[in-house]
Coordinates of C-alpha atoms in Angstrom, one line a residue:
M95 CA 0.0 0.0 0.0
S96 CA 1.4 3.4 -0.9
E97 CA 2.3 6.1 1.7
K98 CA -0.5 8.3 0.4
Q99 CA -3.1 5.5 0.9
S100 CA -1.7 4.5 4.4
S101 CA -1.8 8.0 5.8
G102 CA -5.3 8.6 4.5
F103 CA -4.3 12.2 3.5
D104 CA -3.3 13.4 0.1
H105 CA -0.6 16.1 0.6
S106 CA -1.2 17.3 -2.9
M107 CA -4.6 18.5 -1.8
R108 CA -3.0 21.0 0.7
P109 CA -4.3 24.5 -0.1
A110 CA -2.0 26.5 -2.3
G111 CA -0.2 29.3 -0.5
E112 CA -0.6 27.7 3.0
M113 CA 3.2 28.0 3.6
Y114 CA 3.0 31.7 2.9
V115 CA 0.3 32.1 5.4
W116 CA 2.6 30.7 8.0
L117 CA 5.5 32.9 6.9
C118 CA 3.2 35.9 7.2
S119 CA 2.2 34.9 10.7
M120 CA 5.9 34.4 11.6
G121 CA 6.7 37.8 10.3
L122 CA 3.9 39.3 12.4
A123 CA 5.1 37.5 15.5
A124 CA 8.7 38.7 14.8
G125 CA 7.5 42.3 14.4
I126 CA 5.5 42.1 17.7
I127 CA 8.5 40.7 19.5
L128 CA 10.8 43.5 18.1
V129 CA 8.3 46.2 19.2
L130 CA 7.9 44.7 22.7
G131 CA 11.7 44.4 22.9
L132 CA 12.1 48.0 21.9
L133 CA 9.6 49.2 24.5
A134 CA 11.2 47.0 27.1
V135 CA 14.6 48.6 26.4
I136 CA 13.1 52.1 26.6
V137 CA 11.2 51.4 29.8
V138 CA 14.1 49.7 31.6
N139 CA 16.7 52.3 30.7
G140 CA 14.4 55.2 31.2
F141 CA 12.9 54.2 34.5
V142 CA 16.3 53.5 36.1
V143 CA 16.8 57.2 36.4
F144 CA 13.9 57.3 38.9
W145 CA 14.9 54.3 41.0
P146 CA 17.2 55.0 44.0
R147 CA 20.6 53.2 43.9
A148 CA 22.7 52.1 46.8
V149 CA 25.7 54.2 47.5
Y150 CA 29.1 52.6 48.2
E151 CA 32.3 53.9 49.8
I152 CA 35.0 52.5 47.5
K153 CA 38.6 52.5 48.5
L154 CA 41.1 52.3 45.5
K155 CA 44.4 50.5 45.5
P156 CA 47.6 52.7 45.6
G157 CA 48.4 53.9 42.1
H158 CA 44.8 53.6 40.9
E159 CA 43.5 57.0 42.1
V160 CA 40.8 58.6 40.1
A161 CA 41.1 62.4 39.7
G162 CA 43.4 62.4 42.6
Q163 CA 40.9 60.6 44.9
S164 CA 41.8 57.3 46.6
V165 CA 38.3 57.0 48.2
L166 CA 35.0 57.5 46.3
A167 CA 31.4 57.6 47.4
A168 CA 29.4 56.5 44.4
S169 CA 26.5 54.3 43.2
I170 CA 27.2 51.7 40.5
V171 CA 25.4 52.5 37.3
E172 CA 26.8 49.8 35.0
D173 CA 29.2 46.8 35.2
N174 CA 30.6 46.2 31.7
E175 CA 33.4 44.4 30.1
K176 CA 36.1 46.7 28.9
K177 CA 36.7 47.0 25.2
I178 CA 40.4 47.0 25.7
P179 CA 41.8 43.9 27.6
G180 CA 43.8 44.2 30.7
D181 CA 47.6 44.2 31.0
D182 CA 47.7 40.4 31.1
G183 CA 45.6 40.2 27.9
E184 CA 42.6 38.7 29.7
P185 CA 39.2 40.4 29.5
A186 CA 38.6 43.0 32.2
N187 CA 35.5 44.5 33.7
E188 CA 34.9 48.0 34.9
Y189 CA 32.3 49.9 36.9
K190 CA 30.6 53.0 35.7
L191 CA 30.2 55.0 38.9
F192 CA 28.0 58.0 39.7
T193 CA 30.0 60.1 42.1
G194 CA 27.8 63.3 42.1
N195 CA 29.3 66.4 43.7
K196 CA 29.8 68.0 40.3
D197 CA 30.7 71.3 41.9
V198 CA 33.7 69.6 43.6
Y199 CA 34.9 67.0 41.1
G200 CA 33.8 68.7 37.8
A201 CA 32.1 65.5 36.6
Q202 CA 29.5 63.2 38.0
F203 CA 30.7 59.9 36.5
R204 CA 33.9 57.9 36.8
Y205 CA 35.1 54.6 35.3
V206 CA 36.9 52.2 37.6
D207 CA 38.4 48.8 36.9
H208 CA 37.4 45.9 39.2
S209 CA 41.0 45.2 39.8
A210 CA 41.6 48.8 41.0
I211 CA 39.2 48.4 44.0
E212 CA 40.7 47.4 47.3
D213 CA 37.6 47.6 49.4
R214 CA 33.9 48.4 49.1
T215 CA 31.5 49.1 51.9
K216 CA 27.9 50.2 52.1
P217 CA 27.6 52.8 54.9
E218 CA 24.0 53.3 56.1
E219 CA 24.7 56.9 57.4
I220 CA 25.6 58.4 54.0
F221 CA 23.2 60.9 52.4
V222 CA 22.2 61.9 48.9
A223 CA 20.9 65.4 48.2
E224 CA 19.1 66.5 45.1
R225 CA 20.0 70.1 44.4
I226 CA 18.7 72.9 42.2
G227 CA 22.2 73.3 40.7
S228 CA 25.4 71.3 40.3
G229 CA 23.6 67.9 40.4
N230 CA 23.3 65.6 43.3
A231 CA 25.6 65.7 46.4
I232 CA 26.8 62.6 48.2
F233 CA 28.1 63.2 51.7
Y234 CA 28.1 62.6 55.4
P235 CA 26.3 65.4 57.3
V236 CA 28.1 67.3 60.0
K237 CA 25.7 69.9 61.3
L238 CA 22.9 72.4 60.6
T239 CA 23.5 76.1 61.1
L240 CA 20.2 78.0 61.4
A241 CA 19.5 81.6 60.6
D242 CA 19.4 82.5 64.3
G243 CA 22.9 81.0 64.8
Q244 CA 21.7 77.8 66.5
T245 CA 23.6 74.7 65.4
I246 CA 22.3 71.1 65.4
S247 CA 24.9 68.3 65.2
A248 CA 24.3 65.4 62.8
D249 CA 24.6 63.1 65.8
S250 CA 21.5 64.7 67.4
V251 CA 18.1 63.0 67.1
E252 CA 16.7 66.4 66.0
F253 CA 19.0 66.6 63.0
L254 CA 17.1 64.7 60.3
P255 CA 13.5 65.9 61.2
K256 CA 14.8 69.5 61.4
L257 CA 16.6 69.1 58.0
E258 CA 13.5 67.7 56.3
A259 CA 11.3 70.4 57.9
L260 CA 13.7 73.1 56.6
I261 CA 13.7 71.6 53.1
D262 CA 9.9 71.5 53.1
D263 CA 9.7 75.1 54.3
A264 CA 12.1 76.1 51.6
A265 CA 10.0 74.3 49.0
K266 CA 6.9 76.2 50.1
V267 CA 8.8 79.5 50.0
R268 CA 10.1 78.8 46.5
K269 CA 6.6 77.9 45.5
Q270 CA 5.3 81.3 46.8
A271 CA 8.1 83.1 45.0
K272 CA 7.4 81.2 41.8
S273 CA 3.7 82.1 42.1
L274 CA 4.6 85.8 42.4
D275 CA 7.1 85.6 39.5
R276 CA 4.5 84.0 37.2
G277 CA 1.6 86.2 38.5
P278 CA 2.0 89.9 39.4
I279 CA 5.7 90.1 38.6
G280 CA 5.0 88.5 35.2
R281 CA 2.4 91.2 34.5
Y282 CA 4.9 93.8 35.7
A283 CA 7.6 92.6 33.3
Y284 CA 5.0 92.5 30.5
K285 CA 4.0 96.2 31.1
L286 CA 7.6 97.3 31.6
K287 CA 8.5 95.7 28.2
R288 CA 5.7 97.6 26.5
L289 CA 7.0 100.9 27.9
Y290 CA 10.5 99.9 26.8
L291 CA 9.2 99.3 23.3
E292 CA 7.5 102.7 23.4
K293 CA 10.8 104.4 24.2
E294 CA 12.7 102.5 21.5
L295 CA 9.9 103.4 18.9
L296 CA 10.1 107.0 19.9
K297 CA 13.9 107.0 19.2
K298 CA 13.4 105.3 15.9
K299 CA 10.7 107.6 14.7
N300 CA 12.8 110.7 15.6
P301 CA 16.3 109.9 14.4
T302 CA 17.6 113.5 14.6
E303 CA 16.8 113.6 18.3
A304 CA 17.7 109.9 19.0
K305 CA 21.0 110.7 20.6
A306 CA 19.5 113.4 22.9
L307 CA 16.6 111.0 23.8
Q308 CA 19.1 108.3 24.7
S309 CA 21.0 110.8 26.9
M310 CA 17.7 111.7 28.6
D311 CA 16.9 108.1 29.1
D312 CA 20.3 107.4 30.6
L313 CA 19.8 110.3 33.1
W314 CA 16.5 108.8 34.1
G315 CA 18.2 105.5 34.7
D316 CA 20.8 107.1 36.9
L317 CA 18.0 108.8 38.9
N318 CA 16.0 105.7 39.4
K319 CA 18.0 102.5 38.7
N320 CA 21.4 103.6 39.8
K321 CA 20.5 106.2 42.4
D322 CA 22.5 104.5 45.2
S323 CA 25.7 105.1 43.2
F324 CA 25.6 108.8 43.7
D325 CA 25.8 111.2 46.6
A326 CA 23.3 114.0 47.1
E327 CA 25.2 116.6 45.2
Q328 CA 25.7 114.3 42.1
T329 CA 22.0 113.3 42.2
A330 CA 20.9 117.0 42.3
E331 CA 23.1 117.7 39.3
I332 CA 21.7 114.7 37.3
R333 CA 18.2 115.8 38.1
K334 CA 18.9 119.3 36.9
Q335 CA 20.2 118.0 33.6
Y336 CA 17.2 115.7 33.2
E337 CA 14.7 118.5 33.8
E338 CA 16.1 120.6 31.0
Y339 CA 15.0 118.1 28.4
P340 CA 11.2 118.1 28.5
G341 CA 11.1 121.8 27.5
K342 CA 13.1 121.2 24.4
G343 CA 10.2 119.8 22.4
T344 CA 7.2 117.5 22.3
V345 CA 9.2 114.4 21.7
F346 CA 11.1 114.9 24.9
A347 CA 7.9 115.5 26.8
E348 CA 6.6 112.2 25.4
L349 CA 9.7 110.4 26.8
A350 CA 9.2 112.1 30.1
S351 CA 5.6 110.9 30.2
I352 CA 6.9 107.3 29.5
H353 CA 9.3 107.7 32.4
E354 CA 6.6 108.8 34.7
N355 CA 4.6 105.7 33.7
E356 CA 7.6 103.6 34.5
K357 CA 7.9 105.2 37.9
S358 CA 4.2 104.7 38.6
L359 CA 4.6 101.0 37.5
D360 CA 7.7 100.6 39.7
D361 CA 5.9 102.1 42.7
E362 CA 2.8 100.0 42.1
Y363 CA 4.8 96.7 42.0
A364 CA 7.5 97.6 44.5
P365 CA 5.9 95.7 47.4
V366 CA 5.5 92.6 45.3
L367 CA 9.1 92.8 44.1
A368 CA 10.3 93.3 47.7
E369 CA 8.2 90.4 48.9
S370 CA 9.7 88.1 46.2
A371 CA 13.2 89.2 46.9
A372 CA 12.7 88.6 50.7
L373 CA 11.3 85.1 50.0
K374 CA 14.2 84.1 47.9
D375 CA 16.7 85.6 50.4
S376 CA 15.0 83.8 53.3
V377 CA 16.0 80.3 52.1
E378 CA 19.7 81.2 51.9
H379 CA 20.3 81.7 55.6
D380 CA 19.9 78.1 56.9
L381 CA 23.0 76.1 56.1
I382 CA 24.0 72.5 56.2
T383 CA 27.7 71.5 56.7
Y384 CA 28.7 68.2 55.2
R385 CA 31.8 66.1 54.8
L386 CA 32.9 64.4 51.6
V387 CA 34.6 61.0 51.7
D388 CA 38.0 62.6 51.3
G389 CA 37.4 64.6 54.5
T390 CA 36.7 68.0 52.9
E391 CA 33.9 70.0 54.6
R392 CA 31.6 72.2 52.6
E393 CA 28.5 74.3 53.3
Q394 CA 25.3 74.4 51.3
P395 CA 22.2 76.7 51.7
I396 CA 19.3 74.4 52.4
G397 CA 17.2 76.5 50.0
A398 CA 19.1 75.0 47.2
I399 CA 18.3 71.4 48.2
L400 CA 15.2 69.7 46.8
K401 CA 15.3 66.4 48.7
V402 CA 17.6 64.4 50.9
Y403 CA 17.5 60.7 51.5
Q404 CA 19.6 57.8 52.8
P405 CA 19.4 55.2 50.0
N406 CA 21.2 52.5 51.9
Q407 CA 18.4 52.5 54.5
F408 CA 15.6 52.3 52.0
S409 CA 13.1 49.4 52.2
V410 CA 11.3 48.2 49.1
W411 CA 8.3 50.5 49.9
D412 CA 10.6 53.4 50.5
K413 CA 12.1 52.8 47.0
I414 CA 8.6 52.6 45.4
G415 CA 7.6 55.9 47.1
Y416 CA 10.8 57.6 46.0
F417 CA 10.2 56.3 42.4
I418 CA 6.7 57.7 42.3
S419 CA 7.6 61.1 43.7
H420 CA 10.7 61.4 41.4
F421 CA 8.6 60.4 38.4
W422 CA 6.0 63.0 39.2
M423 CA 8.7 65.6 39.6
F424 CA 9.9 64.6 36.1
L425 CA 6.4 65.1 34.7
S426 CA 5.5 68.4 36.4
E427 CA 8.6 70.5 36.7
Q428 CA 10.8 72.5 34.3
P429 CA 14.2 71.2 33.2
R430 CA 17.4 72.2 35.0
E431 CA 21.2 71.8 34.4
A432 CA 21.0 72.1 30.6
N433 CA 18.0 69.8 30.5
T434 CA 19.8 66.9 32.1
E435 CA 17.9 67.2 35.4
G436 CA 14.5 68.4 36.6
G437 CA 11.3 67.8 34.6
V438 CA 10.0 68.0 31.0
F439 CA 6.6 69.6 31.6
P440 CA 7.1 72.5 29.1
A441 CA 8.1 69.9 26.4
I442 CA 5.0 67.7 27.2
F443 CA 2.8 70.7 27.1
G444 CA 4.3 72.1 23.9
T445 CA 4.1 68.7 22.1
F446 CA 0.4 68.4 23.1
V447 CA -0.5 71.9 22.0
M448 CA 1.3 71.6 18.7
T449 CA -0.4 68.2 18.0
V450 CA -3.8 69.5 18.8
L451 CA -3.3 72.6 16.6
M452 CA -1.9 70.4 13.8
S453 CA -5.0 68.1 14.0
A454 CA -7.4 71.1 14.0
A455 CA -5.6 72.5 10.9
V456 CA -5.2 69.3 8.9
M457 CA -8.7 67.8 9.3
P458 CA -10.7 70.5 7.4
F459 CA -8.3 70.8 4.5
G460 CA -7.8 67.1 4.2
V461 CA -11.5 66.2 4.4
L462 CA -12.6 69.0 2.0
A463 CA -9.9 68.0 -0.6
A464 CA -11.0 64.3 -0.4
I465 CA -14.7 65.2 -0.7
Y466 CA -14.0 67.2 -3.9
L467 CA -11.8 64.5 -5.4
R468 CA -14.2 61.7 -4.7
E469 CA -17.6 63.3 -5.0
Y470 CA -17.3 66.3 -7.3
A471 CA -14.2 66.1 -9.5
G472 CA -14.5 64.2 -12.8
Q473 CA -12.6 61.0 -12.7
G474 CA -10.3 61.8 -15.6
P475 CA -6.6 62.1 -16.1
F476 CA -6.3 65.4 -14.2
T477 CA -8.0 64.0 -11.1
Q478 CA -5.8 60.9 -11.3
S479 CA -2.7 63.2 -11.6
V480 CA -3.8 65.0 -8.5
R481 CA -4.2 61.8 -6.6
I482 CA -0.7 60.7 -7.7
A483 CA 0.7 64.0 -6.6
V484 CA -1.0 63.7 -3.2
N485 CA 0.4 60.2 -2.7
N486 CA 3.9 61.4 -3.7
L487 CA 3.7 64.2 -1.2
A488 CA 3.5 61.6 1.6
G489 CA 7.0 60.5 0.6
V490 CA 8.7 63.9 0.6
P491 CA 11.3 64.1 3.4
S492 CA 10.1 66.0 6.4
I493 CA 13.0 68.5 6.4
V494 CA 11.7 69.7 3.0
Y495 CA 8.4 70.7 4.6
G496 CA 10.4 72.5 7.3
V497 CA 12.2 74.5 4.6
F498 CA 8.9 75.3 3.0
G499 CA 7.4 76.3 6.3
L500 CA 10.3 78.6 7.0
G501 CA 10.1 80.3 3.6
F502 CA 6.4 80.5 3.2
F503 CA 4.8 80.7 6.6
I504 CA 7.6 82.7 8.4
Y505 CA 9.4 84.7 5.8
F506 CA 6.3 85.4 3.6
V507 CA 3.1 85.2 5.6
G508 CA 4.5 86.1 9.0
S509 CA 6.6 89.0 7.7
N510 CA 3.6 90.4 5.9
L511 CA 1.4 90.1 9.0
D512 CA 4.0 92.0 10.9
Q513 CA 4.1 94.7 8.2
W514 CA 0.3 95.1 8.4
L515 CA -0.4 94.6 12.1
F516 CA 2.9 95.2 14.0
S517 CA 4.9 97.6 11.8
D518 CA 6.0 99.6 14.8
R519 CA 7.7 96.6 16.4
L520 CA 9.7 96.0 13.2
L521 CA 11.4 99.3 13.7
I522 CA 13.1 97.9 16.7
N523 CA 13.7 94.5 15.2
E524 CA 11.0 92.8 17.4
P525 CA 9.0 90.6 14.9
T526 CA 5.9 88.9 16.2
F527 CA 4.9 86.4 13.5
G528 CA 7.9 86.8 11.3
T529 CA 9.8 84.3 13.4
G530 CA 9.3 80.7 14.5
G531 CA 6.4 79.9 16.7
V532 CA 3.9 77.1 17.6
M533 CA 1.4 78.2 15.0
W534 CA 3.8 78.0 12.1
A535 CA 5.1 74.6 13.4
S536 CA 1.6 73.3 13.6
L537 CA 0.7 74.5 10.1
T538 CA 3.9 73.0 8.7
L539 CA 3.2 69.6 10.1
A540 CA -0.4 69.9 9.0
L541 CA 0.8 70.4 5.5
M542 CA 3.1 67.4 5.8
T543 CA 0.3 65.1 7.1
V544 CA -2.5 66.3 4.7
P545 CA -1.8 63.5 2.2
V546 CA -2.4 60.9 4.9
V547 CA -5.8 62.4 5.8
V548 CA -6.8 62.9 2.1
V549 CA -6.0 59.2 1.2
A550 CA -7.8 57.8 4.3
T551 CA -10.8 60.0 3.8
E552 CA -11.1 59.1 0.1
E553 CA -11.1 55.4 1.0
A554 CA -13.7 56.0 3.7
L555 CA -16.0 57.9 1.3
A556 CA -15.6 55.2 -1.4
A557 CA -16.6 52.5 1.1
V558 CA -20.0 54.0 1.8
P559 CA -22.6 51.8 -0.1
R560 CA -24.0 53.4 -3.2
G561 CA -27.5 52.4 -2.1
M562 CA -27.3 54.9 0.8
R563 CA -26.5 57.7 -1.6
E564 CA -29.3 56.7 -4.0
A565 CA -31.8 56.4 -1.2
S566 CA -31.0 59.9 0.0
L567 CA -31.2 61.4 -3.4
A568 CA -34.5 59.6 -4.1
C569 CA -36.0 61.2 -1.0
G570 CA -35.3 64.6 -2.5
A571 CA -32.0 65.5 -0.8
S572 CA -29.5 67.5 -2.7
K573 CA -26.0 66.1 -3.3
W574 CA -24.4 68.3 -0.6
Q575 CA -27.2 67.3 1.8
T576 CA -26.5 63.7 1.0
I577 CA -22.8 64.1 1.7
Q578 CA -23.4 66.1 4.8
R579 CA -26.1 64.0 6.4
V580 CA -25.4 60.5 5.1
V581 CA -21.9 60.0 3.5
L582 CA -19.8 61.9 6.1
P583 CA -21.5 60.3 9.2
A584 CA -21.1 56.9 7.7
S585 CA -17.5 57.4 6.8
A586 CA -16.5 59.3 10.0
S587 CA -14.7 56.4 11.6
G588 CA -12.5 56.0 8.5
I589 CA -11.8 59.7 8.5
L590 CA -10.7 59.5 12.1
T591 CA -8.4 56.7 11.1
G592 CA -6.6 59.1 8.8
L593 CA -6.4 61.6 11.7
I594 CA -4.9 59.0 14.0
L595 CA -2.2 58.2 11.4
A596 CA -1.5 61.9 10.9
M597 CA -1.2 62.5 14.7
A598 CA 1.1 59.5 15.0
R599 CA 3.4 60.9 12.3
G600 CA 3.2 64.6 13.2
A601 CA 3.7 64.3 17.0
G602 CA 7.1 62.6 16.6
E603 CA 8.6 64.8 13.9
V604 CA 11.6 66.8 14.8
A605 CA 13.5 67.9 11.7
P606 CA 10.9 70.5 10.4
L607 CA 10.3 71.8 13.8
M608 CA 13.9 72.9 14.2
L609 CA 13.3 75.4 11.4
V610 CA 9.9 76.7 12.4
G611 CA 9.7 77.3 16.1
V612 CA 11.1 74.7 18.5
I613 CA 14.0 75.6 20.8
K614 CA 16.0 74.1 23.6
Y615 CA 14.4 75.9 26.5
A616 CA 11.2 77.8 26.6
P617 CA 9.8 78.5 30.1
D618 CA 6.9 80.6 28.7
L619 CA 4.2 78.2 27.6
P620 CA 2.0 78.8 24.5
V621 CA -1.0 78.9 26.8
D622 CA -0.9 80.7 30.1
G623 CA -2.6 83.2 32.4
T624 CA -1.2 86.4 30.7
F625 CA -3.5 88.2 28.2
P626 CA -4.4 87.2 25.5
F627 CA -3.8 83.7 27.2
I628 CA -3.1 81.9 23.9
H629 CA 0.2 82.9 22.4
L630 CA 0.5 81.3 19.0
E631 CA 3.6 83.3 18.1
R632 CA 5.7 81.9 21.0
K633 CA 8.5 79.4 20.5
F634 CA 8.0 76.1 22.3
M635 CA 9.6 72.9 23.6
H636 CA 9.0 69.5 22.1
L637 CA 9.6 66.0 23.4
G638 CA 11.2 64.9 20.1
F639 CA 13.6 67.8 20.0
H640 CA 14.3 67.4 23.7
I641 CA 15.4 63.8 23.0
Y642 CA 17.7 65.1 20.2
D643 CA 19.1 67.8 22.4
L644 CA 19.8 65.5 25.3
G645 CA 21.4 62.8 23.0
F646 CA 23.6 65.0 20.8
Q647 CA 23.8 68.5 22.3
S648 CA 24.1 67.9 26.0
P649 CA 27.3 69.0 27.8
D650 CA 27.0 65.9 30.1
S651 CA 26.2 63.0 27.8
E652 CA 26.4 60.4 30.6
A653 CA 23.9 62.2 32.8
A654 CA 21.6 62.8 29.8
K655 CA 21.6 59.1 28.6
P656 CA 18.8 57.9 31.1
M657 CA 16.9 61.1 30.4
V658 CA 16.9 60.3 26.7
F659 CA 15.1 57.0 27.4
A660 CA 12.7 58.5 29.9
T661 CA 11.7 61.3 27.5
T662 CA 11.3 58.8 24.7
F663 CA 8.9 56.8 26.8
L664 CA 6.9 59.9 27.6
L665 CA 6.7 60.8 23.9
I666 CA 5.4 57.3 23.1
M667 CA 2.9 57.5 25.9
L668 CA 1.7 61.0 24.7
V669 CA 1.2 59.7 21.2
V670 CA -0.6 56.6 22.5
I671 CA -2.9 58.7 24.7
L672 CA -3.8 61.1 21.8
N673 CA -4.4 58.1 19.5
L674 CA -6.5 56.3 22.1
A675 CA -8.7 59.3 22.4
A676 CA -9.2 59.4 18.7
I677 CA -9.8 55.7 18.6
L678 CA -12.5 55.9 21.2
I679 CA -14.3 58.6 19.3
R680 CA -14.0 56.5 16.1
D681 CA -15.4 53.4 17.8
H682 CA -18.3 55.5 19.1
L683 CA -19.1 56.8 15.6
R684 CA -18.7 53.3 14.2
K685 CA -21.4 52.0 16.5
K686 CA -23.6 55.0 15.9
Y687 CA -23.5 54.6 12.2
A688 CA -23.3 50.9 11.9
S689 CA -24.2 51.0 8.2
G690 CA -20.7 52.4 7.4
T691 CA -18.0 50.0 6.2
F692 CA -15.2 51.3 8.5

């Protein structure tokens, strides 16, 4: 009996192409594994920056000192095999250590061979302090010196509670000062800048008197800004010279009026400015004295410390609590130390605002273009050529769109808007729209993602059954009423699919943004509490550019490396959240208009 007969199955009857189905499934599985692996690498390397590490006191062997130090206090960041073998030709391992104390050692990271270590201990009494500047400090505390002269030794049971209380008080004071800076002092600065612009415009409009106007302005500055530099006789002479100017002509009287407005503004906000200065000064009086592992003692104002902790005493729950608080700080605060420390809130907010504005701009143009091409335009060679052109636009490099946005939106549209609406500001080289901003960045990315929306919308419109159109027309509806009331609702889920794809591409773009508005550090957000509240002309921060800046422009690449992964994770999460919101809306519309195909 043949093998075919004995098995009862004719292998020649196997469906054609079954092997390729398995190959496709294997390709899908491989793709999913690669994506999950990439996410795992990003999460692990990004979240390590928020997890507290143990700190060791490492004693080095004679002849193996690092930067003149024979003893280091450091946490172990990595343990890798050296690329260059040891002296005996055998593979050697080295530690990458985080030593902190950048203000003392000049760098926060050191590399030490395993063979160079004589002894390693894990002291429980060692402290780590997160500071506003100069990175973290690793030390043994010595004493507290309070503003009233009282001292508390580190051996006292009162030391740690008092230190934490002082840090909490300093945080509250900084918060109050920040509230004043962003509120009344921000308004003061805005009004003062307007008066400054008025003075500069006055000088530009009167070139023949510009030099005399500048002399008058300098005298006013001496009387009000530099008054403590002169004695009574000198002050009287300066005032006499100043009072001679207003009578020389109308233009000098106008400048004197601006000066009076400045003085009124200064008098109005003087109490707030004094309160802010007093708050900032109050956190500088309490000091902590600490000792480094080499025996050197240093002093640090407690107002410059954000948090202190003893990582070698942490339990698992302490580490989890530290992780949560550190991660929240990363989400909610502004960056520090050339973006290598602190938070990324301005970048998160800027990315969100830009993506929302881009979506609001791309949807109407993309949908209207698709409706015309599918419902109104004759299906001839010209329409086909337009479709080909739209598809080709999707493949144009993004930097080309950036160059177009720079040339068209900024140099042409923005410069003309400034000529029509803000011509006075151009006299003093203060463009409003003729420079990069979040609006031009959003429009540039909207132009880049229009092809995606057009193609997806066309496919959605084509998928609406012909019978639905004919039924609407048979009931007496016009073509536009049919499109508006029947076709668009039925294809809404497919249109939103195009929006999701556009958001996914636009939110992560960096190259065009570098030309049309994104910058390294922008503390002023595009939306704030200052009138007119929405500032579309402002430059902004972006998570994608933040990643580029940390990875390639940072002065401390080692400190920036974990931040690169953490920021990458946030960018992915932001895109996922925006897409999930659009997907939920799409699913709702799909259920509502169940007759649609998408």
